[in-house]
Amino acid sequence: MKKPIAWVMDTTGFVTEEFKAHPDVYIVPLNIHFGTEEFIDDGVDLTNDELYRRIKESTEFPKTSQPAAGKFAELYDRLKEEYECAIAVHASAKLSGTIASSTAGAEMSEFKVYAIDSLALSYGLSGLIERGLKLQEQGVEAEEIAQHLEKETANFRNYILIGNLTQLYKGGRMSGAQYYIGSLLQIKPIVQLTSDGELQPIDKVRSHKKAIQYLINHAKKDYDEHGVRRFQIMHGHVVKEAENLKQVLLQEMPEAEILIGDLSSSLAVHAGEGTLAFQWRREVS
């Protein structure tokens, strides 16, 4: 007898230890390229320490690429022997072609896959997997779970403090003039994944201290006014700063549950060392 649901995610999400150990969760890694060298974003082929060292030393800016449709087809060929269907949750289609590869792979394999555009990255993606697994435990059918997760994407809230303007500039996401002015004035850009999955700048703050307070103020508002109690801090190789932020937040929000995690390598390539991403979910009223 086949199991009901296989869960599939890519490495733009936050890959928890629980996901790694879960027998029904399958993780498909993106690829990272330094010139002609290619690495798999699995935390083993290229560790975060090695990634940041290479970024600092390399004359070529690293790039990422989504898994090929054939890779997904190979996975789905295996899964259809064991499962009735799969629910695949992927990075925002506005930022990555991974969901398109996943959908094409499912068609090649002729396997039923409910592909969910998370409209997010990092924990915004992983949180949907967690929610889906809980619904499955409650006996909800796959199609209904998929429909619920698609609606759940509207609840995602996020504020991202970019840590390295040089990396944004080298990656072609900031003009030379913006980079020069930003560096000169020590501007801290804050960006956000919008409700339709696009990455947009929403504010510029003139000091790191003010930028941190900006993140705290938005979290405290939803904590006080909407009863949010679970928050996630994702960081780019600055765990001590993430821990310090957590302690400040707990002084402001003593009942909060705050998770800290690394940005995956495939996100760190673009966001830069020192980035802090603050995320949570709030029910849409």
Tab-separated table of C-alpha atoms in Angstrom:
chain	number	residue	atom	x	y	z
A	1	MET	CA	0.000	0.000	0.000
A	2	LYS	CA	1.373	3.403	-1.007
A	3	LYS	CA	1.878	6.219	1.468
A	4	PRO	CA	-0.381	9.247	0.840
A	5	ILE	CA	1.972	12.244	0.472
A	6	ALA	CA	5.639	12.892	-0.264
A	7	TRP	CA	6.854	16.382	0.634
A	8	VAL	CA	9.358	18.115	-1.650
A	9	MET	CA	11.228	21.379	-1.085
A	10	ASP	CA	14.282	23.137	-2.502
A	11	THR	CA	17.252	24.631	-0.692
A	12	THR	CA	16.114	28.231	-0.898
A	13	GLY	CA	14.034	27.144	2.090
A	14	PHE	CA	15.382	26.756	5.613
A	15	VAL	CA	16.285	23.080	5.818
A	16	THR	CA	15.746	22.119	9.449
A	17	GLU	CA	17.231	19.043	11.105
A	18	GLU	CA	13.668	17.744	11.411
A	19	PHE	CA	13.216	17.946	7.650
A	20	LYS	CA	16.510	16.154	7.062
A	21	ALA	CA	15.413	13.312	9.335
A	22	HIS	CA	11.784	13.115	8.184
A	23	PRO	CA	11.167	9.994	6.061
A	24	ASP	CA	8.629	11.730	3.814
A	25	VAL	CA	10.465	15.032	3.170
A	26	TYR	CA	12.708	15.206	0.099
A	27	ILE	CA	15.098	18.104	-0.439
A	28	VAL	CA	16.231	19.075	-3.933
A	29	PRO	CA	19.325	21.320	-3.887
A	30	LEU	CA	20.058	24.276	-6.120
A	31	ASN	CA	23.478	24.633	-7.746
A	32	ILE	CA	26.099	27.281	-7.004
A	33	HIS	CA	28.631	28.303	-9.649
A	34	PHE	CA	31.999	29.987	-9.222
A	35	GLY	CA	33.124	30.394	-12.808
A	36	THR	CA	33.446	26.863	-14.200
A	37	GLU	CA	33.220	25.263	-10.752
A	38	GLU	CA	29.827	23.942	-9.715
A	39	PHE	CA	28.732	23.022	-6.197
A	40	ILE	CA	25.572	21.464	-4.823
A	41	ASP	CA	23.794	23.503	-2.157
A	42	ASP	CA	23.606	20.695	0.372
A	43	GLY	CA	25.784	22.137	3.150
A	44	VAL	CA	28.368	19.430	2.492
A	45	ASP	CA	29.653	20.036	-1.020
A	46	LEU	CA	30.095	23.696	-0.055
A	47	THR	CA	29.827	24.763	3.588
A	48	ASN	CA	28.706	28.268	4.505
A	49	ASP	CA	32.169	29.094	5.862
A	50	GLU	CA	33.727	28.043	2.561
A	51	LEU	CA	31.104	29.939	0.576
A	52	TYR	CA	31.760	33.239	2.320
A	53	ARG	CA	35.523	32.741	2.025
A	54	ARG	CA	35.189	32.119	-1.696
A	55	ILE	CA	32.942	35.151	-2.179
A	56	LYS	CA	35.558	37.394	-0.541
A	57	GLU	CA	38.450	35.928	-2.513
A	58	SER	CA	36.904	35.233	-5.911
A	59	THR	CA	37.251	37.659	-8.813
A	60	GLU	CA	34.045	36.205	-10.310
A	61	PHE	CA	30.702	36.723	-8.625
A	62	PRO	CA	28.983	33.383	-7.847
A	63	LYS	CA	25.705	32.451	-9.488
A	64	THR	CA	22.936	30.003	-8.690
A	65	SER	CA	20.823	27.797	-10.935
A	66	GLN	CA	17.691	25.794	-10.281
A	67	PRO	CA	17.716	21.994	-10.508
A	68	ALA	CA	16.992	20.714	-13.995
A	69	ALA	CA	13.558	19.294	-14.782
A	70	GLY	CA	15.272	15.943	-15.309
A	71	LYS	CA	16.453	15.920	-11.695
A	72	PHE	CA	12.904	16.376	-10.507
A	73	ALA	CA	11.684	13.721	-12.950
A	74	GLU	CA	14.196	11.235	-11.497
A	75	LEU	CA	12.932	11.990	-7.993
A	76	TYR	CA	9.284	11.773	-8.984
A	77	ASP	CA	9.896	8.473	-10.795
A	78	ARG	CA	11.103	7.053	-7.479
A	79	LEU	CA	8.375	8.644	-5.414
A	80	LYS	CA	5.475	7.396	-7.546
A	81	GLU	CA	6.463	3.845	-6.664
A	82	GLU	CA	5.975	4.612	-2.970
A	83	TYR	CA	3.507	7.511	-2.731
A	84	GLU	CA	0.093	8.411	-4.107
A	85	CYS	CA	1.154	12.027	-4.749
A	86	ALA	CA	3.543	14.774	-3.694
A	87	ILE	CA	3.187	18.317	-2.423
A	88	ALA	CA	6.150	20.389	-3.575
A	89	VAL	CA	6.746	23.818	-2.016
A	90	HIS	CA	9.222	26.045	-3.824
A	91	ALA	CA	10.788	29.499	-3.875
A	92	SER	CA	8.835	32.397	-5.316
A	93	ALA	CA	8.499	31.996	-9.082
A	94	LYS	CA	9.403	35.697	-9.400
A	95	LEU	CA	12.862	34.897	-8.027
A	96	SER	CA	13.617	31.357	-9.159
A	97	GLY	CA	12.692	28.964	-11.949
A	98	THR	CA	12.670	26.013	-9.548
A	99	ILE	CA	8.891	25.584	-9.439
A	100	ALA	CA	8.824	25.498	-13.253
A	101	SER	CA	11.469	22.747	-13.246
A	102	SER	CA	9.526	20.843	-10.603
A	103	THR	CA	6.277	21.068	-12.576
A	104	ALA	CA	8.002	20.002	-15.792
A	105	GLY	CA	9.616	17.075	-13.984
A	106	ALA	CA	6.237	15.949	-12.655
A	107	GLU	CA	4.802	16.025	-16.179
A	108	MET	CA	7.748	14.007	-17.491
A	109	SER	CA	7.263	11.461	-14.715
A	110	GLU	CA	3.452	11.445	-14.995
A	111	PHE	CA	3.227	11.744	-11.218
A	112	LYS	CA	0.600	13.781	-9.383
A	113	VAL	CA	2.371	16.746	-7.797
A	114	TYR	CA	0.695	19.734	-6.179
A	115	ALA	CA	3.292	22.467	-6.775
A	116	ILE	CA	2.978	25.408	-4.381
A	117	ASP	CA	4.570	28.779	-5.090
A	118	SER	CA	5.495	29.881	-1.564
A	119	LEU	CA	5.865	33.503	-2.774
A	120	ALA	CA	8.730	33.474	-0.296
A	121	LEU	CA	12.197	32.231	0.583
A	122	SER	CA	13.904	30.701	3.630
A	123	TYR	CA	11.507	30.078	6.514
A	124	GLY	CA	8.644	31.520	4.509
A	125	LEU	CA	8.897	28.362	2.417
A	126	SER	CA	9.742	25.952	5.250
A	127	GLY	CA	6.879	27.167	7.409
A	128	LEU	CA	4.424	26.001	4.753
A	129	ILE	CA	5.926	22.513	4.837
A	130	GLU	CA	5.573	22.457	8.631
A	131	ARG	CA	1.957	23.587	8.381
A	132	GLY	CA	1.210	21.001	5.710
A	133	LEU	CA	2.666	18.162	7.773
A	134	LYS	CA	0.463	19.158	10.720
A	135	LEU	CA	-2.621	19.174	8.496
A	136	GLN	CA	-1.675	15.740	7.201
A	137	GLU	CA	-1.411	14.473	10.795
A	138	GLN	CA	-4.954	15.755	11.320
A	139	GLY	CA	-6.155	13.586	8.433
A	140	VAL	CA	-6.630	16.317	5.818
A	141	GLU	CA	-6.406	15.092	2.210
A	142	ALA	CA	-3.596	16.216	-0.112
A	143	GLU	CA	-5.676	18.408	-2.409
A	144	GLU	CA	-7.227	20.265	0.518
A	145	ILE	CA	-3.798	20.712	2.133
A	146	ALA	CA	-2.457	22.204	-1.103
A	147	GLN	CA	-5.379	24.614	-1.308
A	148	HIS	CA	-4.838	25.666	2.303
A	149	LEU	CA	-1.110	26.274	1.782
A	150	GLU	CA	-1.779	28.440	-1.261
A	151	LYS	CA	-4.026	30.637	0.886
A	152	GLU	CA	-1.490	30.593	3.724
A	153	THR	CA	1.088	32.419	1.598
A	154	ALA	CA	-0.819	35.668	2.224
A	155	ASN	CA	0.066	35.465	5.928
A	156	PHE	CA	3.834	35.803	5.454
A	157	ARG	CA	5.535	38.905	6.884
A	158	ASN	CA	9.218	39.672	6.369
A	159	TYR	CA	11.805	42.427	6.700
A	160	ILE	CA	15.308	41.894	5.357
A	161	LEU	CA	18.289	44.006	6.370
A	162	ILE	CA	20.903	43.630	3.650
A	163	GLY	CA	24.329	43.093	5.164
A	164	ASN	CA	26.695	43.595	2.247
A	165	LEU	CA	26.153	46.291	-0.370
A	166	THR	CA	29.273	45.130	-2.218
A	167	GLN	CA	27.701	41.748	-2.865
A	168	LEU	CA	24.482	43.287	-4.153
A	169	TYR	CA	26.528	45.518	-6.439
A	170	LYS	CA	28.738	42.686	-7.726
A	171	GLY	CA	25.631	40.608	-8.337
A	172	GLY	CA	24.123	43.301	-10.555
A	173	ARG	CA	21.286	44.124	-8.149
A	174	MET	CA	22.510	47.633	-7.376
A	175	SER	CA	23.847	50.322	-9.696
A	176	GLY	CA	27.310	51.817	-9.274
A	177	ALA	CA	25.797	55.127	-8.195
A	178	GLN	CA	23.553	53.458	-5.618
A	179	TYR	CA	26.512	51.483	-4.287
A	180	TYR	CA	28.740	54.580	-4.019
A	181	ILE	CA	26.095	56.689	-2.288
A	182	GLY	CA	24.989	53.855	-0.035
A	183	SER	CA	28.562	53.125	1.076
A	184	LEU	CA	29.384	56.811	1.532
A	185	LEU	CA	26.307	57.508	3.657
A	186	GLN	CA	26.371	54.112	5.399
A	187	ILE	CA	22.807	53.489	4.253
A	188	LYS	CA	21.246	50.204	5.363
A	189	PRO	CA	18.677	49.115	2.754
A	190	ILE	CA	15.690	47.145	4.004
A	191	VAL	CA	13.928	44.965	1.462
A	192	GLN	CA	10.845	42.807	1.533
A	193	LEU	CA	9.265	39.940	-0.313
A	194	THR	CA	5.946	41.398	-1.410
A	195	SER	CA	2.586	39.633	-1.395
A	196	ASP	CA	3.141	38.542	-5.007
A	197	GLY	CA	6.630	37.168	-4.357
A	198	GLU	CA	8.776	40.019	-5.664
A	199	LEU	CA	11.795	41.367	-3.798
A	200	GLN	CA	11.404	45.127	-3.353
A	201	PRO	CA	13.225	47.803	-1.348
A	202	ILE	CA	10.875	49.342	1.208
A	203	ASP	CA	13.111	51.659	3.208
A	204	LYS	CA	16.624	53.007	3.749
A	205	VAL	CA	17.977	53.575	7.236
A	206	ARG	CA	21.062	55.617	8.063
A	207	SER	CA	22.585	53.381	10.765
A	208	HIS	CA	22.680	49.732	11.729
A	209	LYS	CA	21.206	50.517	15.143
A	210	LYS	CA	18.217	52.273	13.560
A	211	ALA	CA	17.775	49.418	11.102
A	212	ILE	CA	17.596	46.880	13.934
A	213	GLN	CA	15.052	49.050	15.743
A	214	TYR	CA	13.029	49.188	12.510
A	215	LEU	CA	12.774	45.377	12.513
A	216	ILE	CA	11.875	45.298	16.201
A	217	ASN	CA	9.126	47.900	15.822
A	218	HIS	CA	7.339	45.962	13.077
A	219	ALA	CA	7.530	42.693	15.006
A	220	LYS	CA	6.304	44.316	18.230
A	221	LYS	CA	3.308	45.790	16.410
A	222	ASP	CA	2.105	42.367	15.231
A	223	TYR	CA	2.939	40.858	18.633
A	224	ASP	CA	0.797	43.442	20.433
A	225	GLU	CA	-2.013	43.932	17.922
A	226	HIS	CA	-2.364	40.508	16.298
A	227	GLY	CA	-1.079	38.056	18.909
A	228	VAL	CA	1.843	36.777	16.859
A	229	ARG	CA	4.103	34.645	19.051
A	230	ARG	CA	6.382	32.769	16.619
A	231	PHE	CA	9.207	34.587	14.843
A	232	GLN	CA	12.250	33.509	12.816
A	233	ILE	CA	15.605	35.238	12.449
A	234	MET	CA	17.608	34.054	9.446
A	235	HIS	CA	21.161	35.342	9.234
A	236	GLY	CA	24.067	35.474	6.820
A	237	HIS	CA	27.015	34.184	8.858
A	238	VAL	CA	26.377	36.481	11.846
A	239	VAL	CA	24.968	34.149	14.489
A	240	LYS	CA	26.131	36.340	17.404
A	241	GLU	CA	24.240	39.317	16.003
A	242	ALA	CA	21.172	37.138	15.492
A	243	GLU	CA	21.441	35.947	19.115
A	244	ASN	CA	21.746	39.541	20.328
A	245	LEU	CA	18.668	40.514	18.328
A	246	LYS	CA	16.781	37.595	19.860
A	247	GLN	CA	17.614	38.753	23.390
A	248	VAL	CA	16.471	42.308	22.657
A	249	LEU	CA	13.261	40.973	21.146
A	250	LEU	CA	12.562	38.791	24.183
A	251	GLN	CA	12.848	41.848	26.427
A	252	GLU	CA	10.197	43.545	24.282
A	253	MET	CA	8.119	40.411	23.666
A	254	PRO	CA	8.646	37.987	26.591
A	255	GLU	CA	6.118	35.425	25.351
A	256	ALA	CA	7.678	35.149	21.892
A	257	GLU	CA	9.150	31.943	20.495
A	258	ILE	CA	12.123	32.897	18.319
A	259	LEU	CA	13.992	30.527	16.017
A	260	ILE	CA	17.451	31.353	14.647
A	261	GLY	CA	18.822	29.791	11.465
A	262	ASP	CA	21.384	30.253	8.697
A	263	LEU	CA	20.460	31.524	5.284
A	264	SER	CA	21.091	28.706	2.831
A	265	SER	CA	24.103	29.014	0.565
A	266	SER	CA	21.893	29.608	-2.475
A	267	LEU	CA	20.411	32.667	-0.729
A	268	ALA	CA	23.660	33.831	0.854
A	269	VAL	CA	25.162	34.175	-2.633
A	270	HIS	CA	22.737	37.039	-3.269
A	271	ALA	CA	21.937	38.482	0.167
A	272	GLY	CA	25.484	38.800	1.420
A	273	GLU	CA	27.314	38.213	4.647
A	274	GLY	CA	25.787	40.106	7.555
A	275	THR	CA	22.215	39.963	6.271
A	276	LEU	CA	19.426	39.597	8.824
A	277	ALA	CA	16.013	38.405	7.674
A	278	PHE	CA	13.205	38.678	10.217
A	279	GLN	CA	10.074	36.682	9.407
A	280	TRP	CA	6.755	35.580	10.881
A	281	ARG	CA	3.180	34.717	9.935
A	282	ARG	CA	0.130	36.774	10.735
A	283	GLU	CA	-3.396	35.722	9.907
A	284	VAL	CA	-4.913	38.029	7.314
A	285	SER	CA	-7.920	39.783	8.849
